[in-house]
PDB file of C-alpha atoms in Angstrom:
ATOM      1  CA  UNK A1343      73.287   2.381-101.319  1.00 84.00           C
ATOM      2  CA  UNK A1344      70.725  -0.229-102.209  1.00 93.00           C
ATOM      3  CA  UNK A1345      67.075  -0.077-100.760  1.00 96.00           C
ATOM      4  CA  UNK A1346      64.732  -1.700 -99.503  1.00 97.00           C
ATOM      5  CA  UNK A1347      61.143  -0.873-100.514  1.00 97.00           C
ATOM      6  CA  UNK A1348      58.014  -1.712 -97.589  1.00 97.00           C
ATOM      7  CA  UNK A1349      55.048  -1.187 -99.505  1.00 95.00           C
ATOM      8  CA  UNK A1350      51.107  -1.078 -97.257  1.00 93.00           C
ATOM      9  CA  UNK A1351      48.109  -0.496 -97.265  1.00 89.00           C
ATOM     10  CA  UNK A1352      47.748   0.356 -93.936  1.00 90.00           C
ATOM     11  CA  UNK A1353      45.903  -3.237 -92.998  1.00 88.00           C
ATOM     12  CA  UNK A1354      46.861  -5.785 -90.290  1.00 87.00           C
ATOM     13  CA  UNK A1355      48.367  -8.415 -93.076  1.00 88.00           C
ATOM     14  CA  UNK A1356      50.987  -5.665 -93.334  1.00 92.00           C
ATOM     15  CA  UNK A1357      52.223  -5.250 -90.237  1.00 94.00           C
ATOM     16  CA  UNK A1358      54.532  -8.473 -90.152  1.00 95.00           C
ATOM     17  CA  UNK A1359      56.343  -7.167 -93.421  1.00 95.00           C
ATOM     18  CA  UNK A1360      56.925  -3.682 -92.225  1.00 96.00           C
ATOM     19  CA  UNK A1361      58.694  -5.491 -88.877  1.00 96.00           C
ATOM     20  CA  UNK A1362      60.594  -7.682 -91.673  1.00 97.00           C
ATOM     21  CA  UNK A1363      61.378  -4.521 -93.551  1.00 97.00           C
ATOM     22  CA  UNK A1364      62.965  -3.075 -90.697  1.00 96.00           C
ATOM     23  CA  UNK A1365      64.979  -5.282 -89.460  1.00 95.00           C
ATOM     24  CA  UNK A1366      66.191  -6.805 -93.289  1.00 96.00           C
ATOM     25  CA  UNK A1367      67.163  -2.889 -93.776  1.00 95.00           C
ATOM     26  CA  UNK A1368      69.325  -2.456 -90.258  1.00 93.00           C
ATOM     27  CA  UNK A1369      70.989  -6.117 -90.979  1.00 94.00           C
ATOM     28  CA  UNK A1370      71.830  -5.340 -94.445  1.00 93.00           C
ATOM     29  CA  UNK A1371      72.788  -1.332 -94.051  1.00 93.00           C
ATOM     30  CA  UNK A1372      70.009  -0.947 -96.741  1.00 94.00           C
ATOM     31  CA  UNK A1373      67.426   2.779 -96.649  1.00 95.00           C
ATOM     32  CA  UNK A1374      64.504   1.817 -95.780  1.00 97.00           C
ATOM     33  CA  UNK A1375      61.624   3.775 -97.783  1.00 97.00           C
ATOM     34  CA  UNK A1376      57.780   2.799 -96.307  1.00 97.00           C
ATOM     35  CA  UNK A1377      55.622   3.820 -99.656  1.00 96.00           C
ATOM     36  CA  UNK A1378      51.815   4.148 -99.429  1.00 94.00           C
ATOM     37  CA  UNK A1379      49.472   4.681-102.582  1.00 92.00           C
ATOM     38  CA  UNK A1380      46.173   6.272-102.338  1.00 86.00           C
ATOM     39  CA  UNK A1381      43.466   6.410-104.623  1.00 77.00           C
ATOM     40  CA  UNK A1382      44.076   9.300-107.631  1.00 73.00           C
ATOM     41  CA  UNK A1383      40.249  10.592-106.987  1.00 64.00           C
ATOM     42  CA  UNK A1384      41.352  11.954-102.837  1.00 59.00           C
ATOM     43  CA  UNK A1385      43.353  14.680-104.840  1.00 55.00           C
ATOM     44  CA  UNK A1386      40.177  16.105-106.693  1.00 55.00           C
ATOM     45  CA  UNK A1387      38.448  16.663-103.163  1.00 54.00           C
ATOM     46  CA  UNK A1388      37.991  20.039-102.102  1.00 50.00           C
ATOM     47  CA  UNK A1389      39.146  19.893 -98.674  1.00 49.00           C
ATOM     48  CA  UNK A1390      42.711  19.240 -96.894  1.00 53.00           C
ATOM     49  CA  UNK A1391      46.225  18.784 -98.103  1.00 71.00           C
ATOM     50  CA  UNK A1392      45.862  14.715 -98.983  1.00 71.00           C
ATOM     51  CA  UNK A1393      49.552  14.098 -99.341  1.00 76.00           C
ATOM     52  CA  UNK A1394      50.533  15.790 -95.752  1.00 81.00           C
ATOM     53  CA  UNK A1395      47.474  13.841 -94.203  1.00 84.00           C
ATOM     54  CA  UNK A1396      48.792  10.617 -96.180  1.00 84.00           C
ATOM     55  CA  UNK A1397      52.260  11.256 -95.406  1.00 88.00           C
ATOM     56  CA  UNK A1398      51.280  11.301 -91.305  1.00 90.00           C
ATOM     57  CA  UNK A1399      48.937   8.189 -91.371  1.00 92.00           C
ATOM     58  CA  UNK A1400      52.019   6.895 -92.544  1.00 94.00           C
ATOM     59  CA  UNK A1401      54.815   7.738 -90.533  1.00 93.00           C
ATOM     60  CA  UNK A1402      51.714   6.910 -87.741  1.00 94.00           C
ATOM     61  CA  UNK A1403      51.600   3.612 -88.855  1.00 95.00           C
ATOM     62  CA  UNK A1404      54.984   2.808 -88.588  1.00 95.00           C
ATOM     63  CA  UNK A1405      56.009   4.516 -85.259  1.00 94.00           C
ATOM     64  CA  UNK A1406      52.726   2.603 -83.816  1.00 95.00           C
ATOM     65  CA  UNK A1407      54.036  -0.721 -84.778  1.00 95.00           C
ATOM     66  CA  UNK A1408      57.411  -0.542 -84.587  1.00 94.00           C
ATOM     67  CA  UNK A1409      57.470   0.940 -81.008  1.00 90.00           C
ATOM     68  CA  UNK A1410      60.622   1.405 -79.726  1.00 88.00           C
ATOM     69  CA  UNK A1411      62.241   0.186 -82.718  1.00 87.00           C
ATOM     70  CA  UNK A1412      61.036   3.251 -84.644  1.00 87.00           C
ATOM     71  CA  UNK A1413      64.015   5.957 -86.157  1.00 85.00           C
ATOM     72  CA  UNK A1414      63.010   8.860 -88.092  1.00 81.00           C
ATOM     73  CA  UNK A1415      65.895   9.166 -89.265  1.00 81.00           C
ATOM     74  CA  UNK A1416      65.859   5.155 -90.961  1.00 86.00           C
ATOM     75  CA  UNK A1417      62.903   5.157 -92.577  1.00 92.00           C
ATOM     76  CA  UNK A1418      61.465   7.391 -95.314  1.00 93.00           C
ATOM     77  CA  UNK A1419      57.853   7.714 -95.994  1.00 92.00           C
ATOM     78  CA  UNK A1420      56.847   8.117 -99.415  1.00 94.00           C
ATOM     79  CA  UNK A1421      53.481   8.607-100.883  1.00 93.00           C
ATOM     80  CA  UNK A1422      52.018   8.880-104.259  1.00 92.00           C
ATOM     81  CA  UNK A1423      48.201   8.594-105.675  1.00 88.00           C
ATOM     82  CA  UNK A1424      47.366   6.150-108.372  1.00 87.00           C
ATOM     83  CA  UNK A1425      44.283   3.944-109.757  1.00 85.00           C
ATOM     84  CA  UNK A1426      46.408   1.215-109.979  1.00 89.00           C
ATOM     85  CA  UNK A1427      48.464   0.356-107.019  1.00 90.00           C
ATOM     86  CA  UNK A1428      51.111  -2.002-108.545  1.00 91.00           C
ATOM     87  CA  UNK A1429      51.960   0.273-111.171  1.00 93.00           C
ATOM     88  CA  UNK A1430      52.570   3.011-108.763  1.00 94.00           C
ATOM     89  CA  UNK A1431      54.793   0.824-106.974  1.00 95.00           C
ATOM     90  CA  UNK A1432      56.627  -0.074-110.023  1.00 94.00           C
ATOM     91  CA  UNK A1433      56.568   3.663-111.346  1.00 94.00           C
ATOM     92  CA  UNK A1434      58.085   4.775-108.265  1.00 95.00           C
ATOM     93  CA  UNK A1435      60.829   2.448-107.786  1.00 95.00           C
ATOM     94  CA  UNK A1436      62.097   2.547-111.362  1.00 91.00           C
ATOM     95  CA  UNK A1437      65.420   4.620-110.890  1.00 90.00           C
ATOM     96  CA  UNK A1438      65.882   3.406-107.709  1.00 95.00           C
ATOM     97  CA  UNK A1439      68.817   0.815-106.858  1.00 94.00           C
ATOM     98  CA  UNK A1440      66.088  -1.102-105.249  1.00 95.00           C
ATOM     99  CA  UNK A1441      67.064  -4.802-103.055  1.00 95.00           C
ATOM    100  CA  UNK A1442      63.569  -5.919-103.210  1.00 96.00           C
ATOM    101  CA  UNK A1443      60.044  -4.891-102.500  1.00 96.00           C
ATOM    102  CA  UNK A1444      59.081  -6.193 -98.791  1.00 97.00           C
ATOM    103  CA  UNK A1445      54.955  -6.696 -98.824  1.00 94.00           C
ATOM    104  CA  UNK A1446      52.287  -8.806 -96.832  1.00 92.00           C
ATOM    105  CA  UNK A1447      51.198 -12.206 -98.227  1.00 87.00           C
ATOM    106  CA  UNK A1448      48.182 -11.973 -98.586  1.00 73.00           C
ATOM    107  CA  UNK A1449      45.178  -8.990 -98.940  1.00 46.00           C
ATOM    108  CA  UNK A1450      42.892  -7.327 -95.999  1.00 47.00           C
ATOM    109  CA  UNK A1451      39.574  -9.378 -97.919  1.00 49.00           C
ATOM    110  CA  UNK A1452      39.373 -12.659 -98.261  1.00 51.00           C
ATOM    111  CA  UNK A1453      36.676 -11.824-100.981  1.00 46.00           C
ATOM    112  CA  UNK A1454      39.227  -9.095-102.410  1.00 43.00           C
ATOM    113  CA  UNK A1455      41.647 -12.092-102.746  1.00 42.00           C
ATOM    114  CA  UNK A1456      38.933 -14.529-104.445  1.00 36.00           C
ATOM    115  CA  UNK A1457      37.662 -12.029-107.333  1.00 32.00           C
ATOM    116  CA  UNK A1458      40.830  -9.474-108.357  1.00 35.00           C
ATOM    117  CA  UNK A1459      43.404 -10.951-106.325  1.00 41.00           C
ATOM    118  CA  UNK A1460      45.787  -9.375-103.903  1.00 74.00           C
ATOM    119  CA  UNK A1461      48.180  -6.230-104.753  1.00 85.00           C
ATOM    120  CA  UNK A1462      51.185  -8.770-103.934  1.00 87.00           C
ATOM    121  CA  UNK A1463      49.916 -10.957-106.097  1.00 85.00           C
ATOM    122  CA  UNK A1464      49.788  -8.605-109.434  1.00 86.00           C
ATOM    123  CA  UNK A1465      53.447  -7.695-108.137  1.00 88.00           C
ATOM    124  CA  UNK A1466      54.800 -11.142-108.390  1.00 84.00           C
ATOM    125  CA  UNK A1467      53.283 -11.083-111.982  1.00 80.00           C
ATOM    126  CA  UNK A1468      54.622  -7.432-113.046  1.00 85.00           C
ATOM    127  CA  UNK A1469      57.694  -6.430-111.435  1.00 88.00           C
ATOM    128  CA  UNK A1470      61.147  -6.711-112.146  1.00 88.00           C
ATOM    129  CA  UNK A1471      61.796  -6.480-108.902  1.00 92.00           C
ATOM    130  CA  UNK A1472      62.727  -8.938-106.577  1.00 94.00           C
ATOM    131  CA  UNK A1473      59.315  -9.378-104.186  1.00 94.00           C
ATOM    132  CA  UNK A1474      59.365 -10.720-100.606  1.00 96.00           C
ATOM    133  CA  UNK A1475      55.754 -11.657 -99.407  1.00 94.00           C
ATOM    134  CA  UNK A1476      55.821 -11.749 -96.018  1.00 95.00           C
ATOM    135  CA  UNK A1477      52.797 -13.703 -94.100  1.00 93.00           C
ATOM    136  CA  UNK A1478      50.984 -11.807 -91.519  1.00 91.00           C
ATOM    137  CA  UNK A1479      51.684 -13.637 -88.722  1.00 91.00           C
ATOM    138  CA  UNK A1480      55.139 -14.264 -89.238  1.00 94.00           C
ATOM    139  CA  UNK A1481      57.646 -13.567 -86.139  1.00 94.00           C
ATOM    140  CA  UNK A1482      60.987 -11.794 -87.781  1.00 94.00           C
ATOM    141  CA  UNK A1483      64.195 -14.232 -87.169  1.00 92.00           C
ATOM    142  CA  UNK A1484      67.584 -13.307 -88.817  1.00 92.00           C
ATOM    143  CA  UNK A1485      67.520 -15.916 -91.628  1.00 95.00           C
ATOM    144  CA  UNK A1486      69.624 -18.400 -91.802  1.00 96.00           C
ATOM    145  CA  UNK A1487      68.276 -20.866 -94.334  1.00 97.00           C
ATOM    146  CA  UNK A1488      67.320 -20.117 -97.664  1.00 98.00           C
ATOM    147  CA  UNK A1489      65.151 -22.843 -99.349  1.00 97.00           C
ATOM    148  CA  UNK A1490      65.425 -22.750-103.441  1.00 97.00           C
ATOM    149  CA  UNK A1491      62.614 -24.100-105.430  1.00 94.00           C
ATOM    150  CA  UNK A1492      64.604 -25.155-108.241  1.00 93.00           C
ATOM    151  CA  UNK A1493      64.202 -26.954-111.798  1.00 90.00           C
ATOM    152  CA  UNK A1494      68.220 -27.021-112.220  1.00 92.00           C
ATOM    153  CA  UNK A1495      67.580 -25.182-115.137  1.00 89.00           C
ATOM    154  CA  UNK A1496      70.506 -23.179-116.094  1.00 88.00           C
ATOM    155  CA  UNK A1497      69.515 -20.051-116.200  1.00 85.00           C
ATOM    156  CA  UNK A1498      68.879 -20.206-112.308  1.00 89.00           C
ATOM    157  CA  UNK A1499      72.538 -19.464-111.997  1.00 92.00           C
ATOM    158  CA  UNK A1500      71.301 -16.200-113.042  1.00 90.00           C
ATOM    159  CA  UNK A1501      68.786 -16.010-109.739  1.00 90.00           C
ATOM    160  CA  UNK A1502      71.614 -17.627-107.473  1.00 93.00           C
ATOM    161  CA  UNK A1503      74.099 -14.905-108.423  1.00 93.00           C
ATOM    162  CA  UNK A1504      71.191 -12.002-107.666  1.00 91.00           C
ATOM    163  CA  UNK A1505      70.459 -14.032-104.203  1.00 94.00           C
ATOM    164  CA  UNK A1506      74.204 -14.573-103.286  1.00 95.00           C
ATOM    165  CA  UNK A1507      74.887 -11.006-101.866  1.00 93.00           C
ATOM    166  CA  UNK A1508      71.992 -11.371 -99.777  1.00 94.00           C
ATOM    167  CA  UNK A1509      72.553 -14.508 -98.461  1.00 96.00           C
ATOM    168  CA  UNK A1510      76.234 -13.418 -97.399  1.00 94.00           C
ATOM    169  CA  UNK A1511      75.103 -10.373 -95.617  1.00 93.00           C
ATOM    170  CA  UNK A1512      72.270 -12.857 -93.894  1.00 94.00           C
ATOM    171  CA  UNK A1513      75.127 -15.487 -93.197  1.00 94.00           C
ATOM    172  CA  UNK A1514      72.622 -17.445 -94.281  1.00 97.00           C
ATOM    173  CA  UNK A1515      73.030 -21.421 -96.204  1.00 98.00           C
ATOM    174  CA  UNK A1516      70.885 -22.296 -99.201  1.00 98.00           C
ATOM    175  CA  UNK A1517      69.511 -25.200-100.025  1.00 97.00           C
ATOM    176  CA  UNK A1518      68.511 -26.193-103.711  1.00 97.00           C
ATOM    177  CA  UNK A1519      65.622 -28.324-103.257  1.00 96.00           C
ATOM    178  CA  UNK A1520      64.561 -30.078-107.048  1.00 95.00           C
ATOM    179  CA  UNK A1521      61.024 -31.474-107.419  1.00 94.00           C
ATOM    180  CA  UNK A1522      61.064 -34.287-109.905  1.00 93.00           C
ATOM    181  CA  UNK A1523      59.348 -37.848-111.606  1.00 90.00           C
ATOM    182  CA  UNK A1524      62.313 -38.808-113.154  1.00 86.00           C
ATOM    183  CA  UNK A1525      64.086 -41.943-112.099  1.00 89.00           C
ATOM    184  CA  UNK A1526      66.291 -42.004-109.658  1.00 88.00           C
ATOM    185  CA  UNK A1527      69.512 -42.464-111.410  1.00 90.00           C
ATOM    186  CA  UNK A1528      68.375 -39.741-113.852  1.00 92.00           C
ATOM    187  CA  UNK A1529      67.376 -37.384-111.256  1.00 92.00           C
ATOM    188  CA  UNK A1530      70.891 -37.768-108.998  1.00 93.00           C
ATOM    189  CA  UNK A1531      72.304 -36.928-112.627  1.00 94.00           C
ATOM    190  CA  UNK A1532      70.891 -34.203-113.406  1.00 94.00           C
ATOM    191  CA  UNK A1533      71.208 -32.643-109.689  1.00 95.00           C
ATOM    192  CA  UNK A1534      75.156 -33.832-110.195  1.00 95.00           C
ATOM    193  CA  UNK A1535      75.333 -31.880-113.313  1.00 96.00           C
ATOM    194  CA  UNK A1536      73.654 -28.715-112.254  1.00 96.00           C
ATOM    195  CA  UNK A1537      75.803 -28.465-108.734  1.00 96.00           C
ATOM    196  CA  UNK A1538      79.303 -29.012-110.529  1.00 96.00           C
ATOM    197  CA  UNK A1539      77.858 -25.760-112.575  1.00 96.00           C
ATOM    198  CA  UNK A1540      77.391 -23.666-109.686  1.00 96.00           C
ATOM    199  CA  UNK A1541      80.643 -25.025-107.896  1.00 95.00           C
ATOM    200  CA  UNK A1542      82.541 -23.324-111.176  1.00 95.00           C
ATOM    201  CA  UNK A1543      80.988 -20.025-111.249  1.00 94.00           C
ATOM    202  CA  UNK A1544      79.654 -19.332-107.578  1.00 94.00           C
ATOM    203  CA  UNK A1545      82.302 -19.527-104.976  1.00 90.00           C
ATOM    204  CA  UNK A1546      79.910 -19.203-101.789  1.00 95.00           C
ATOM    205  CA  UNK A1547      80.254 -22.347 -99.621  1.00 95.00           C
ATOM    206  CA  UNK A1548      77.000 -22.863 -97.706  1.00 97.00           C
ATOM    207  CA  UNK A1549      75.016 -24.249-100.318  1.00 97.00           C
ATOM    208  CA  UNK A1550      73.195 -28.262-100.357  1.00 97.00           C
ATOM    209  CA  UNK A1551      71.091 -29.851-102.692  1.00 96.00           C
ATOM    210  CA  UNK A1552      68.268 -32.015-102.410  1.00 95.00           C
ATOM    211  CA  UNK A1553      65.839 -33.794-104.880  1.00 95.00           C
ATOM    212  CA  UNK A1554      62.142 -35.267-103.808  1.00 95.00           C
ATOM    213  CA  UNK A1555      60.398 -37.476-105.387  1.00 94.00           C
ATOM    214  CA  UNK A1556      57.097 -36.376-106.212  1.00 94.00           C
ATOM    215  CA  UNK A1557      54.574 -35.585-109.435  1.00 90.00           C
ATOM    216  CA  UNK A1558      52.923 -33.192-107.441  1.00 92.00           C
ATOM    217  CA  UNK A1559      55.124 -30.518-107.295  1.00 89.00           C
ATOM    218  CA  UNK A1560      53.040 -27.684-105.566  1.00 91.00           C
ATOM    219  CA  UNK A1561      51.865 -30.126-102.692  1.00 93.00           C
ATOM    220  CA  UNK A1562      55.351 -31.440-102.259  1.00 95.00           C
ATOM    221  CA  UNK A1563      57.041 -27.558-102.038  1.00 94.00           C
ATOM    222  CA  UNK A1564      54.108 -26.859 -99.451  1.00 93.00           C
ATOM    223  CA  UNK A1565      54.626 -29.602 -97.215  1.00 94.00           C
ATOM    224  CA  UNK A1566      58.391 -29.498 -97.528  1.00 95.00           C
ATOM    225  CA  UNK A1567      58.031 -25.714 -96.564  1.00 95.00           C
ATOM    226  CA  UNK A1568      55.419 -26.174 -93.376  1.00 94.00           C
ATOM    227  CA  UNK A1569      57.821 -29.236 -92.186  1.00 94.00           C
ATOM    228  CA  UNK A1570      61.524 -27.565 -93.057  1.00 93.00           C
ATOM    229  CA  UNK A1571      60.356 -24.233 -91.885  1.00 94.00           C
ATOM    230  CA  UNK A1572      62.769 -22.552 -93.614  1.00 97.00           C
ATOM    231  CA  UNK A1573      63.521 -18.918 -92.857  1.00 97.00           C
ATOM    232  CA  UNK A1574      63.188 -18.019 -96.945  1.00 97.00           C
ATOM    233  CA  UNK A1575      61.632 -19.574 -99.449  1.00 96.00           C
ATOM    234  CA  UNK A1576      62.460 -18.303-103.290  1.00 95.00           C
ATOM    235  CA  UNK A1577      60.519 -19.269-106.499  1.00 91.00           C
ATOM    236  CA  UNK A1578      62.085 -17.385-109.654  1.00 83.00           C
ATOM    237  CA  UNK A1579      60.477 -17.183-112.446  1.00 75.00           C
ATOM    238  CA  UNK A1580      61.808 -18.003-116.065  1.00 64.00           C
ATOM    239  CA  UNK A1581      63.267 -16.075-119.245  1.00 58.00           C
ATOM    240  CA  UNK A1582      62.668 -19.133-121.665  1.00 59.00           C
ATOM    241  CA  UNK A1583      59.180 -20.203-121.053  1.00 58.00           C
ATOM    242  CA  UNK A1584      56.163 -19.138-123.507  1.00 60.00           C
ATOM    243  CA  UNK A1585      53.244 -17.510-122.230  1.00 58.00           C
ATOM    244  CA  UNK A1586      51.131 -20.314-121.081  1.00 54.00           C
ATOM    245  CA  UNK A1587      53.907 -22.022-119.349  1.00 63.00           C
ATOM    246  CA  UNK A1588      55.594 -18.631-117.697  1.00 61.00           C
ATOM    247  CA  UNK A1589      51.674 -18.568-116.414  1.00 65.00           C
ATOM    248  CA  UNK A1590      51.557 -21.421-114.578  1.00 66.00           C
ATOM    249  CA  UNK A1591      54.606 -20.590-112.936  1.00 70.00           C
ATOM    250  CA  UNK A1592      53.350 -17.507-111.748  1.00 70.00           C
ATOM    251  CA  UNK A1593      50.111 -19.074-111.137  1.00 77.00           C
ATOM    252  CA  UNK A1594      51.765 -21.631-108.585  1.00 79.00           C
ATOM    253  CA  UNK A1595      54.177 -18.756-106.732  1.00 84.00           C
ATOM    254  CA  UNK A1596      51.081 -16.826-106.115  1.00 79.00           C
ATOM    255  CA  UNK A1597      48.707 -19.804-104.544  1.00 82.00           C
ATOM    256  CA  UNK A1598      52.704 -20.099-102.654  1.00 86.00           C
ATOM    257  CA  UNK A1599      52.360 -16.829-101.056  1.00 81.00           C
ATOM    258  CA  UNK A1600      48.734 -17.192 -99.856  1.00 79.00           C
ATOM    259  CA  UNK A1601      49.374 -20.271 -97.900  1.00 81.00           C
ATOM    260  CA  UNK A1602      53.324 -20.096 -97.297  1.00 89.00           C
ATOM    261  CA  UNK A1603      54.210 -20.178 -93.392  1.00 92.00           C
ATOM    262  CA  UNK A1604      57.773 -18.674 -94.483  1.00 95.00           C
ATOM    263  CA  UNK A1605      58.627 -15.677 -96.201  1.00 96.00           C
ATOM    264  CA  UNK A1606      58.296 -15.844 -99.949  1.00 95.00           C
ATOM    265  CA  UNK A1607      60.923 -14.270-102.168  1.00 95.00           C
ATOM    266  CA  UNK A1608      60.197 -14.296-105.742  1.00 92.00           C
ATOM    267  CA  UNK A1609      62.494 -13.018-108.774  1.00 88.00           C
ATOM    268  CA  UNK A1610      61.216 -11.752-111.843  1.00 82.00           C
ATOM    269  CA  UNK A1611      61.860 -13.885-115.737  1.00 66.00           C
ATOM    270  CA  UNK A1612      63.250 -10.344-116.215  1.00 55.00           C
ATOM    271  CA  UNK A1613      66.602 -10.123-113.896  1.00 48.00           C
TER     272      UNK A1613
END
């Protein structure tokens, strides 16, 4: 059975994913496992059994927000200590036939955010894991749109494939949404081209496509996003692309999940 993987840090921004979490897991007949990191150094103290303590705050924090919704029996708490909370994450869910990683969008400091960055953040840039970054005041609705940031590059038949079982379980439509310069003609052409593609090796009806017109590509995907409201919003990343370029990319999904109204669901250049 696949799983679904709510990762916190116990802060308010959190709360909204671990609602998503919940629900994503009980639509899609997913385990749901809530993991918590603490700092390595709590294990050298002298006094009390950290993991127990850990393990408490929490099932705690779970039961407290989830209210009624809360089942014991759904949900498995798992905690581990590390210096580096990202690669604790990553260590733990590496045999694991994991669905994606459900986290908040965005860190408890704004000043944490400004000089390191948030633990979501150095996610989107390590795993090779799917990673849903859910924003903090976001109100769980089954989804039922999907919105695909897409360069019709053809390896994003690759990421269409990997979304397709999730979008059938959601009953949910996609819509490829291509951000482009080019001329008209040569736009429509290329969008022609890369939907006959998916029509031959994708059978799943409820997809559209879309092009807009714009050389601003970030500012474009953000207003399209706050306007469309769509229920999911994925960004993959790429195989081909050299460092500086795969960079950018990253650069531009993790400014996305900072100021995203919708969900963010980003797949790694590794999948």
């Amino acid at each position: 059975m696949k799983k679904i993987i709510y990762a916190t840090d116990f802060s308010s921004n959190s709360v909204a994913a671990l609602k998503y979490a919940a629900e994503l897991a009980r639509i899609m007949g997913d385990d749901l496992i809530a993991l918590h990191v603490y700092p390595s150094y709590e294990v050298d103290r002298p006094k009390g059994d950290f993991l127990k303590d850990h393990q408490k705050e929490l099932q705690d924090f779970c039961k407290l927000h989830l209210k009624e919704n809360f089942e014991p029996q759904t949900i498995s708490p798992a905690v581990v200590s590390g210096s580096s909370i990202a690669e604790e994450i990553l260590k733990f869910t590496k045999d694991l036939q994991v669905r994606v990683i459900v986290m908040g969008a965005c860190g408890a400091s704004k000043l944490k955010d400004k000089l390191v960055g948030t633990t979501t953040s150095e996610m989107i840039g390590k795993s090779s894991l799917p990673v849903l970054a859910v924003p903090p005041q976001y109100r769980f609705k089954q989804p039922q749109k999907i919105l695909f940031a897409s360069t019709l590059d053809d390896q994003e038949l690759i990421y269409l494939k990997e979304l397709i079982p999730m979008a059938q379980s959601l009953e949910a439509s996609i819509e490829v949404v291509h951000i482009t310069h080019r001329k008209e003609d040569e736009a429509l052409q290329k969008l022609q081209d890369f939907q006959e593609k998916v029509e031959q090796e994708i059978p799943y009806p409820k997809i559209s496509y879309r092009t807009l017109y714009s050389s601003e590509v970030f500012e474009t995907l953000r207003k399209a996003i706050e306007k469309e409201e769509p229920d999911i919003v994925l960004m993959p990343e790429k195989r081909n692309m050299n460092l500086f370029k795969r960079g950018i990319v990253r650069d531009r999904i993790k400014r996305m999940q900072s100021c995203s109204p919708s969900p963010l669901l980003t797949f790694p250049a590794t999948v």
